[in-house]
mmCIF file of N, CA and C in Angstrom:
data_model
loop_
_atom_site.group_PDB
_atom_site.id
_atom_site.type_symbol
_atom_site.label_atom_id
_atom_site.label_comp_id
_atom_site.label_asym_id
_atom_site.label_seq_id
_atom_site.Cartn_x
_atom_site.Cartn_y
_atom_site.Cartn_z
ATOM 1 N N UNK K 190 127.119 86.929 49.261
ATOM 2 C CA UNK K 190 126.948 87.491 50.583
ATOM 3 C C UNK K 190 126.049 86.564 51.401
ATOM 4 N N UNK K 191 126.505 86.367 52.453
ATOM 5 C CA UNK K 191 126.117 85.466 53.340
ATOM 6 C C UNK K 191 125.277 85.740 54.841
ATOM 7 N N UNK K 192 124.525 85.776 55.108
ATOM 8 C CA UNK K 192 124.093 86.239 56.752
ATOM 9 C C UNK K 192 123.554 85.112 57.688
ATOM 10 N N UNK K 193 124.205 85.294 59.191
ATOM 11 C CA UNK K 193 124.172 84.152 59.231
ATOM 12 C C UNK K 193 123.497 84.923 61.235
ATOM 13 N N UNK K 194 122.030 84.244 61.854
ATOM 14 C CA UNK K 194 121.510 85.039 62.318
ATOM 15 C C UNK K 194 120.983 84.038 63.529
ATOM 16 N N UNK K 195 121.222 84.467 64.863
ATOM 17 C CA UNK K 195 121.423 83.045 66.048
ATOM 18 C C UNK K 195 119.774 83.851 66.737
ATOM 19 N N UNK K 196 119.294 83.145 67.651
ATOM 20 C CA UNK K 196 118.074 83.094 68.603
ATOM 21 C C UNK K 196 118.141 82.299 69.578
ATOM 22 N N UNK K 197 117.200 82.634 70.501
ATOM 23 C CA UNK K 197 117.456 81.762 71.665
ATOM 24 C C UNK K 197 117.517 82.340 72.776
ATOM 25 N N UNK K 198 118.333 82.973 73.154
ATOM 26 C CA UNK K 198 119.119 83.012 74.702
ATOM 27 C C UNK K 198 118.065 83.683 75.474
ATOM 28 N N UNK K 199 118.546 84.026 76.609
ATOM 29 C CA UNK K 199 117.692 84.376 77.696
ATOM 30 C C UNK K 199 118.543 84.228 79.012
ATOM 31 N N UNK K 200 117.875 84.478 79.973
ATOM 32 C CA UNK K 200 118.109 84.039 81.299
ATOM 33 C C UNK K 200 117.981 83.466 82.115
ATOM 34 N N UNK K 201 118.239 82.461 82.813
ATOM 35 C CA UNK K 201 117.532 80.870 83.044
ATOM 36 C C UNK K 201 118.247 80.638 84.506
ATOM 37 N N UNK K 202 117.728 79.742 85.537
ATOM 38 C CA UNK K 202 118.232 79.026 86.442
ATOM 39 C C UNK K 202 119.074 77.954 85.941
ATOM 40 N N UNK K 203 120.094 77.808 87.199
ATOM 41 C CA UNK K 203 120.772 76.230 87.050
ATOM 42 C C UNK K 203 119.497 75.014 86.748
ATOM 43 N N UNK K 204 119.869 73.988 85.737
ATOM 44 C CA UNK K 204 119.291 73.164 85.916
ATOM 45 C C UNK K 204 117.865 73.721 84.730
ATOM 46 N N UNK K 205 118.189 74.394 84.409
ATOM 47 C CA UNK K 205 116.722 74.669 82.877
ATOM 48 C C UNK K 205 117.163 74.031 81.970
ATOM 49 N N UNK K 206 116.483 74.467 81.054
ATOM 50 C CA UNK K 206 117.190 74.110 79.362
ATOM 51 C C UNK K 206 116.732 75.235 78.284
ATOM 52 N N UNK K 207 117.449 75.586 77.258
ATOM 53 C CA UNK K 207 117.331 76.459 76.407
ATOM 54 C C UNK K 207 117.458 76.007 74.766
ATOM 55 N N UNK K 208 116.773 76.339 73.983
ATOM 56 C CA UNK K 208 116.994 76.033 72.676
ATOM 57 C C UNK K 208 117.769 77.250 71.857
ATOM 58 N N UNK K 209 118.866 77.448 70.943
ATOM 59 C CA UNK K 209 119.563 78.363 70.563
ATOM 60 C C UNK K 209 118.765 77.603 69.098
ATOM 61 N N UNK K 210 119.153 78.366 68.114
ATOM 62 C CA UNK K 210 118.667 78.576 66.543
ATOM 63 C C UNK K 210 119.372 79.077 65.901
ATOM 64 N N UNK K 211 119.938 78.728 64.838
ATOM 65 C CA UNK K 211 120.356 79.216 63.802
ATOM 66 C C UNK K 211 120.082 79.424 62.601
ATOM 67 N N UNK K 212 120.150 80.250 61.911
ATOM 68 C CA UNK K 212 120.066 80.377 59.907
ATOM 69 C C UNK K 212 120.861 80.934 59.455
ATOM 70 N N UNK K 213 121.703 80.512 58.252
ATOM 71 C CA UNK K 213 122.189 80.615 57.492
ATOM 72 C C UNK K 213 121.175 81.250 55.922
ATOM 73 N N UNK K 214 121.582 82.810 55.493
ATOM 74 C CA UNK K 214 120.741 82.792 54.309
ATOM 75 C C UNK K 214 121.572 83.581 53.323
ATOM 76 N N UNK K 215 121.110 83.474 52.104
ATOM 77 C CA UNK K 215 122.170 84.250 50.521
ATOM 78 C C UNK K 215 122.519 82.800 49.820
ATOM 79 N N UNK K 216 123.599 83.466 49.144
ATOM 80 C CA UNK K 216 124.101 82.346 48.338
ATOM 81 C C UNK K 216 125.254 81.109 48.840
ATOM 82 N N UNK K 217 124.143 79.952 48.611
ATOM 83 C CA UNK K 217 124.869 79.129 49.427
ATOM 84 C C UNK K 217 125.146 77.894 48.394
ATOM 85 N N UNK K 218 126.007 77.635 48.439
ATOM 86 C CA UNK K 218 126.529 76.724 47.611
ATOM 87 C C UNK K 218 126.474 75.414 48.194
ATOM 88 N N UNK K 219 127.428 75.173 49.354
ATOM 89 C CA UNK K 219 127.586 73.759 50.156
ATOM 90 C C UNK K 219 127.947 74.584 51.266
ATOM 91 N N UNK K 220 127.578 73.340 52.036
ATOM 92 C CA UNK K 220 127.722 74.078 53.591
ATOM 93 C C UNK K 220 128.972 72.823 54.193
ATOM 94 N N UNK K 221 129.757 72.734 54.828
ATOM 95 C CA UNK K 221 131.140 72.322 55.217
ATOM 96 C C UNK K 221 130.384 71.404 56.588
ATOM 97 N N UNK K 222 130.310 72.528 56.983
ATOM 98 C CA UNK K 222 129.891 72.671 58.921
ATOM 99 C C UNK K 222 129.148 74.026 59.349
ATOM 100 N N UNK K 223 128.610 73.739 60.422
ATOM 101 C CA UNK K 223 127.893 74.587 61.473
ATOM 102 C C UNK K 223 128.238 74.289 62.528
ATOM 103 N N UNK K 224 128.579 75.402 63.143
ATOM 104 C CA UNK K 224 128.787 74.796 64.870
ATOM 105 C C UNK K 224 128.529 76.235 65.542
ATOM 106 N N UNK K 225 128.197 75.900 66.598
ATOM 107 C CA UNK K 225 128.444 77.208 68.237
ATOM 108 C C UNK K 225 129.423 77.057 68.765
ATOM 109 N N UNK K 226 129.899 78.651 69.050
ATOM 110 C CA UNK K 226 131.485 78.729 69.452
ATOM 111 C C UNK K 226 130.181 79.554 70.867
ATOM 112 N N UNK K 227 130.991 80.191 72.139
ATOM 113 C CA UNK K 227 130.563 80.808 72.845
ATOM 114 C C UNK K 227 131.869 81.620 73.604
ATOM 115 N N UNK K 228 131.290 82.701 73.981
ATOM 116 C CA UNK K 228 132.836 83.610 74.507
ATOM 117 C C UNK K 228 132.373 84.086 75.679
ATOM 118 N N UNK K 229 132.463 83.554 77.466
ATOM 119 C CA UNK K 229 132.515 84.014 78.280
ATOM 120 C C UNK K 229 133.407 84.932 78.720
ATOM 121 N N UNK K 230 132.857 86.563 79.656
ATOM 122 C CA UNK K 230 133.904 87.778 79.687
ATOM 123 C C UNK K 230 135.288 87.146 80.469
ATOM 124 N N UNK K 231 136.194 87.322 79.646
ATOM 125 C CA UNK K 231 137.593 87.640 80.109
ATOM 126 C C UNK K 231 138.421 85.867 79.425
ATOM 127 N N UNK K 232 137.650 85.339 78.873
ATOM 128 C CA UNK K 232 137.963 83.958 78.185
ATOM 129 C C UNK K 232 137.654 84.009 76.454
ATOM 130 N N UNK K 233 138.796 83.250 75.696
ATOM 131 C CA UNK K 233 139.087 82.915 74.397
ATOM 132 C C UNK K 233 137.064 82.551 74.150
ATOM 133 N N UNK K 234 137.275 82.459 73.047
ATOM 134 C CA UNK K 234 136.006 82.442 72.035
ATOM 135 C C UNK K 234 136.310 80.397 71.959
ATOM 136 N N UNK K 235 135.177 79.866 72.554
ATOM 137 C CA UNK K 235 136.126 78.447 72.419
ATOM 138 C C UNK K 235 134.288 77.326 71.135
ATOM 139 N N UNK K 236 134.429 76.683 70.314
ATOM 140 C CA UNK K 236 133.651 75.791 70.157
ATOM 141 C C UNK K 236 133.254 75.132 71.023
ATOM 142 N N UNK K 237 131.563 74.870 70.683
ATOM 143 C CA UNK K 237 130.940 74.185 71.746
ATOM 144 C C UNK K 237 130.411 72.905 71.186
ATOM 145 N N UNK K 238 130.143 72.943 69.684
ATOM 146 C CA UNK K 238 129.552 71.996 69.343
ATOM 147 C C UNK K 238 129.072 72.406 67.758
ATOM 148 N N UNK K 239 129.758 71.524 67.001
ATOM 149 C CA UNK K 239 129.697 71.295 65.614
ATOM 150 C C UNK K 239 129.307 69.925 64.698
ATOM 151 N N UNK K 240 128.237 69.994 63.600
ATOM 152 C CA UNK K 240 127.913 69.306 63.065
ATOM 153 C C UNK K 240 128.388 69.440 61.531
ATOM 154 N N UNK K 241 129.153 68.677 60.917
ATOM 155 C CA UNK K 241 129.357 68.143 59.759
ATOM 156 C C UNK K 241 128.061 68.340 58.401
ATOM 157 N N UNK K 242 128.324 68.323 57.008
ATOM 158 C CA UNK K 242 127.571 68.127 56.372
ATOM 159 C C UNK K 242 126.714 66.811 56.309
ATOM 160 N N UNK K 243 127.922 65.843 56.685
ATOM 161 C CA UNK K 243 127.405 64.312 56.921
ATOM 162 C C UNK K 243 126.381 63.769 58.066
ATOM 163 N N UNK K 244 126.780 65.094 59.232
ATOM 164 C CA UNK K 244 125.190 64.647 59.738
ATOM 165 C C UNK K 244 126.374 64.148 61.415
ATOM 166 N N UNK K 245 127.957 64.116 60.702
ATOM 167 C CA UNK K 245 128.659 63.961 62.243
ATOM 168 C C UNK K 245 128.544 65.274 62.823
ATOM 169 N N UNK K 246 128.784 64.732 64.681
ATOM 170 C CA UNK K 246 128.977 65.719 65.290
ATOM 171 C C UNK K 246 129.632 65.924 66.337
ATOM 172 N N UNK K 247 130.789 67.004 67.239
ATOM 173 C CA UNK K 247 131.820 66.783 67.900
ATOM 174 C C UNK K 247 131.223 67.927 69.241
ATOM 175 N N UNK K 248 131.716 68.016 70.356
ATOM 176 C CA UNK K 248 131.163 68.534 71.300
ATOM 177 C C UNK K 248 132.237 68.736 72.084
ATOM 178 N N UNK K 249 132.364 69.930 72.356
ATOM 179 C CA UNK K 249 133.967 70.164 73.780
ATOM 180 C C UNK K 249 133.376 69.391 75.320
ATOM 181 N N UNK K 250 134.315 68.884 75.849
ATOM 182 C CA UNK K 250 133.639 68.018 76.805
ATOM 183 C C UNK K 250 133.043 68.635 77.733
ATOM 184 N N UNK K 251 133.317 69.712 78.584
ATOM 185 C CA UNK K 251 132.187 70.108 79.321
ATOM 186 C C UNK K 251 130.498 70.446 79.025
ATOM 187 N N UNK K 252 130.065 69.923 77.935
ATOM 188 C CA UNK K 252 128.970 70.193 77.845
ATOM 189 C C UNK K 252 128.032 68.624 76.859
ATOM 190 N N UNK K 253 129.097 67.782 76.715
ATOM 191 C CA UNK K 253 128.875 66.116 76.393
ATOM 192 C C UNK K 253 127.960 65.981 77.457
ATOM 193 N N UNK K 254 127.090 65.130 76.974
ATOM 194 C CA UNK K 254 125.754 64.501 77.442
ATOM 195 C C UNK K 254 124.177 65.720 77.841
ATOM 196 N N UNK K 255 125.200 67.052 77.844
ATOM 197 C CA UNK K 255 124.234 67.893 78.204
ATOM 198 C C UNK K 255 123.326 68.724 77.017
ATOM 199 N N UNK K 256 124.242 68.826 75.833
ATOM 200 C CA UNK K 256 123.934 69.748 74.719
ATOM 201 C C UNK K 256 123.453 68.973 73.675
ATOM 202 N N UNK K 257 123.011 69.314 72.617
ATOM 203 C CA UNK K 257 122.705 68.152 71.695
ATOM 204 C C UNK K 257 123.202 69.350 70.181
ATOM 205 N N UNK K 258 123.314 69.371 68.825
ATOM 206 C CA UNK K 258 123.679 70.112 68.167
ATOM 207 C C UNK K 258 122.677 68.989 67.134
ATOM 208 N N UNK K 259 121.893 69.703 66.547
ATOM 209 C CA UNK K 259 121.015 69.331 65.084
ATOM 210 C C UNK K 259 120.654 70.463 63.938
ATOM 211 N N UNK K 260 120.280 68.972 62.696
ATOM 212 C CA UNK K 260 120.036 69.776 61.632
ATOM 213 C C UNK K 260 118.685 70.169 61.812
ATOM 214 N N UNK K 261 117.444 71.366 61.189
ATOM 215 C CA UNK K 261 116.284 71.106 61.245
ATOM 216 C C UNK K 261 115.980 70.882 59.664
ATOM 217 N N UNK K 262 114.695 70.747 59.883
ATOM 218 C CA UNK K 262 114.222 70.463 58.158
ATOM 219 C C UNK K 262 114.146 71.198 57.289
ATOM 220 N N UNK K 263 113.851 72.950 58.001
ATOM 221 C CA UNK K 263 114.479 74.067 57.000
ATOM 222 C C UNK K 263 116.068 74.565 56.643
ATOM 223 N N UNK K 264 116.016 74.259 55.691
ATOM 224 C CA UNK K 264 117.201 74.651 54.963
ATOM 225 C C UNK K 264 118.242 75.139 56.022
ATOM 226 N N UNK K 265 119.352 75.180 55.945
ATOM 227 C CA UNK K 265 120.418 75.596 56.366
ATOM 228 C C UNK K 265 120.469 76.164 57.833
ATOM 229 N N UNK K 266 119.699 75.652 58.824
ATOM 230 C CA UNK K 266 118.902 75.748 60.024
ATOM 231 C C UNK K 266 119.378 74.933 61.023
ATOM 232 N N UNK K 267 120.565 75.150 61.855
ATOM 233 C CA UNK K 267 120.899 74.086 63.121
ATOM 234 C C UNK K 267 120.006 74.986 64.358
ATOM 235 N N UNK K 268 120.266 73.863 65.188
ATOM 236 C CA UNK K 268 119.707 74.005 66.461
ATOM 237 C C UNK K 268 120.950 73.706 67.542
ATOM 238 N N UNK K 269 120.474 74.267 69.173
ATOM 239 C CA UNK K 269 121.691 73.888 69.782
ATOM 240 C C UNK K 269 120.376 73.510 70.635
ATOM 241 N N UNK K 270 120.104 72.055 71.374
ATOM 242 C CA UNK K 270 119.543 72.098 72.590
ATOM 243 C C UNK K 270 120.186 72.006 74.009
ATOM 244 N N UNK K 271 120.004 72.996 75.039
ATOM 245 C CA UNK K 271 121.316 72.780 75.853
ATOM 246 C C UNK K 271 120.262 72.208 77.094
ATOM 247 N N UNK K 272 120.754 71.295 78.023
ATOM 248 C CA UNK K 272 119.752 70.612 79.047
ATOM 249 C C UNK K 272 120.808 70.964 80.299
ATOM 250 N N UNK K 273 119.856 71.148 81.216
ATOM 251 C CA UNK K 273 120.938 71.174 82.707
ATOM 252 C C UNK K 273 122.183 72.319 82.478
ATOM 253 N N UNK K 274 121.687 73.190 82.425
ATOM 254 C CA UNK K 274 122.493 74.398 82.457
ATOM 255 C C UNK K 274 123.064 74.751 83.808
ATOM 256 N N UNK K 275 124.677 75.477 83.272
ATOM 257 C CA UNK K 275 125.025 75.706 84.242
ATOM 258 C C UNK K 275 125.483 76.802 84.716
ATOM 259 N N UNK K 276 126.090 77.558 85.530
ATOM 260 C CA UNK K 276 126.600 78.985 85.938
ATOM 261 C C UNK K 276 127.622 79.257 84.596
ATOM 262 N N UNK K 277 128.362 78.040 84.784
ATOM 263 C CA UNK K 277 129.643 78.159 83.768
ATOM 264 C C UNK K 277 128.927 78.004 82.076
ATOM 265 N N UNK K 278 128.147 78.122 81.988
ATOM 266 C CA UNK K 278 127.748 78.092 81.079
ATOM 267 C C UNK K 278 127.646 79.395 80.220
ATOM 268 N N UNK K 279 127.065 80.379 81.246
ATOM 269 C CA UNK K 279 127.367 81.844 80.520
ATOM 270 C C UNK K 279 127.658 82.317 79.578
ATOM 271 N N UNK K 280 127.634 82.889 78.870
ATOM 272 C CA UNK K 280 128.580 83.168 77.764
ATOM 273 C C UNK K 280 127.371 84.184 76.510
ATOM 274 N N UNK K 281 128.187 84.475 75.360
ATOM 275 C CA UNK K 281 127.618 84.465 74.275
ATOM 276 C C UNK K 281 127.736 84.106 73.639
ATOM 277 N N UNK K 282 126.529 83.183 72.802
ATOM 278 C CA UNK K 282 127.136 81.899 71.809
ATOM 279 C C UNK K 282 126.842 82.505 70.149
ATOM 280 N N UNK K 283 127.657 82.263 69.345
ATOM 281 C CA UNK K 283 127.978 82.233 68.497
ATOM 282 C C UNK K 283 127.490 81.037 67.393
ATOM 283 N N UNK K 284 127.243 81.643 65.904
ATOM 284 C CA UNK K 284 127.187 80.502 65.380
ATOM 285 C C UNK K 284 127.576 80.591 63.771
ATOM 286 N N UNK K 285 128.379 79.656 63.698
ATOM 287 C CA UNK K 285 129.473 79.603 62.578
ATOM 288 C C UNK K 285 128.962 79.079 61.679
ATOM 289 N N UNK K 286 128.802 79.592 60.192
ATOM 290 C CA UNK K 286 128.755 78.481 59.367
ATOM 291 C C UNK K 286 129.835 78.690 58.244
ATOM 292 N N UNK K 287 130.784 77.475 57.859
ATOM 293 C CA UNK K 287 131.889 77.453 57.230
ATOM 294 C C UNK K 287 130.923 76.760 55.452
ATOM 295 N N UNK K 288 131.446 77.091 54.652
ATOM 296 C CA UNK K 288 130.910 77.373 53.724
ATOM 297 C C UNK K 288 132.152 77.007 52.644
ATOM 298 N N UNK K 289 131.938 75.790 51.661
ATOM 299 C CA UNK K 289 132.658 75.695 50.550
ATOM 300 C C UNK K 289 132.019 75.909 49.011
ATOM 301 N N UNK K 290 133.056 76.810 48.086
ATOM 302 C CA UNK K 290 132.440 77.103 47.036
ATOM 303 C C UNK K 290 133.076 76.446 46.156
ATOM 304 N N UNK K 291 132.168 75.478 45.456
ATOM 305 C CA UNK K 291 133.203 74.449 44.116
ATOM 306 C C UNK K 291 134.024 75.380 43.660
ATOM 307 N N UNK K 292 133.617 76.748 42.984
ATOM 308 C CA UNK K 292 134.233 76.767 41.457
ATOM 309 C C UNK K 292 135.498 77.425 42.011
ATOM 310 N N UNK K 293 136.224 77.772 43.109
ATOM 311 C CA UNK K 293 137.074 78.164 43.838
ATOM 312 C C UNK K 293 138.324 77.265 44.613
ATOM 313 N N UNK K 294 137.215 76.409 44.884
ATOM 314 C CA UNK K 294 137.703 75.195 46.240
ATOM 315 C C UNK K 294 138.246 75.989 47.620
ATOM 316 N N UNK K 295 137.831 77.173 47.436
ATOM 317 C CA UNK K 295 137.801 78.106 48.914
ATOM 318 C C UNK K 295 136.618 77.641 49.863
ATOM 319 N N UNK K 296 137.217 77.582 51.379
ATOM 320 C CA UNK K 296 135.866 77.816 52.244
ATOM 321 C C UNK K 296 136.412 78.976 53.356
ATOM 322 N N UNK K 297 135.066 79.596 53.980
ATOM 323 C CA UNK K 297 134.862 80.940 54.469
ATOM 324 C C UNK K 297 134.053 81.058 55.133
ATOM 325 N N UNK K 298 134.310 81.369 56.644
ATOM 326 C CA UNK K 298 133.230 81.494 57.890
ATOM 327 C C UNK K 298 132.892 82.697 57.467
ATOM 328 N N UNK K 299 131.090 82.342 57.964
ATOM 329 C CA UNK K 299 130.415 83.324 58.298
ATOM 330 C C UNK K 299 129.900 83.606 59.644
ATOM 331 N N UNK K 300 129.669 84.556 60.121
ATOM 332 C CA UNK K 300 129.238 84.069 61.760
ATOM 333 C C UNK K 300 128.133 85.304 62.094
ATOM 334 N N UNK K 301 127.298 84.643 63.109
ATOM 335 C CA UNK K 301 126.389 85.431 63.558
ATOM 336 C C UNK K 301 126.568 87.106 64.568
ATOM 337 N N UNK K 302 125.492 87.356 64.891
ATOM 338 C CA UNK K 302 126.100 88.232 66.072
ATOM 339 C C UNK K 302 126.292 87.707 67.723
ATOM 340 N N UNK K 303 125.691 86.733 67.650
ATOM 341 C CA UNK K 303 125.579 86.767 69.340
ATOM 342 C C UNK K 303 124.248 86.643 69.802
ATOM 343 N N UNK K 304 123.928 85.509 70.711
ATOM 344 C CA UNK K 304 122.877 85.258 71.567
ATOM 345 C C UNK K 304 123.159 85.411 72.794
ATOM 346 N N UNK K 305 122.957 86.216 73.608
ATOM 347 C CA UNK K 305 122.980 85.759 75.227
ATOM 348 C C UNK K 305 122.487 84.675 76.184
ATOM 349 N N UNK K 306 123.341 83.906 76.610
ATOM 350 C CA UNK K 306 122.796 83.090 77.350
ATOM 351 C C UNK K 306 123.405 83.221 79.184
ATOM 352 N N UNK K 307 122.227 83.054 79.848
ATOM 353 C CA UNK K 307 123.215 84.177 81.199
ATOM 354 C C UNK K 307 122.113 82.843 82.164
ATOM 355 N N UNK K 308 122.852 81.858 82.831
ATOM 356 C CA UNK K 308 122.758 80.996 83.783
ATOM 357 C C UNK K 308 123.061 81.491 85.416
ATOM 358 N N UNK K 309 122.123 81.368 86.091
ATOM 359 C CA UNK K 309 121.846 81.769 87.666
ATOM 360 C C UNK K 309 121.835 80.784 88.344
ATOM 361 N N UNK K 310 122.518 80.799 89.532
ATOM 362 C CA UNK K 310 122.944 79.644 90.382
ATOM 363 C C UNK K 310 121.799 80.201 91.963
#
């Protein structure tokens, strides 16, 4: 059993910045990936930004150069730093962690509940 538990959000002007948080805790074997998905009302649930076990990392383009996605030094712990926020930014972000178990060769998202992040123009 896996729990997987986001922080962060708030309510911010255009042009702030916000730090989102993640943990991953239980039995963890290997971790695949982590990433933030975010779901603004009346729009698909889309990825925002995912990091690899290897330390790669991929970013949907509206938010390239603005977001940054890291590991921290506690255990199973990403970060999202988002800079220059925007209206469209909105949303509630999400945070995934995909999870492979050797003795299976299965992997299996776990996901958080939801951070609010609510940008004012």
């Amino acid at each position: 059993q896996v729990q997987v538990v986001e922080s962060g959000g708030g309510l911010v002007q255009a042009g702030a910045s916000l730090r989102l948080s993640c943990a991953a805790s239980g039995i963890i074997l290997s971790i695949n990936t982590m990433a933030w998905y975010r779901q603004a009302p009346g729009k698909q649930r889309e990825l925002v930004a995912l990091i690899t076990s290897g330390g790669n990392t991929n970013y949907v383009d509206s938010v390239k150069g603005r977001f940054t996605i890291s590991r921290a030094n506690v255990k199973n712990t990403v970060h999202l730093q988002m800079n220059g926020l925007k209206p469209e930014d909105t949303a509630v972000y999400y945070c995934n962690a995909n999870l492979y178990y050797p003795g299976t060769g299965r992997y299996d998202d776990y996901w958080g509940q939801g951070t609010h992040v609510t940008v004012s123009s």
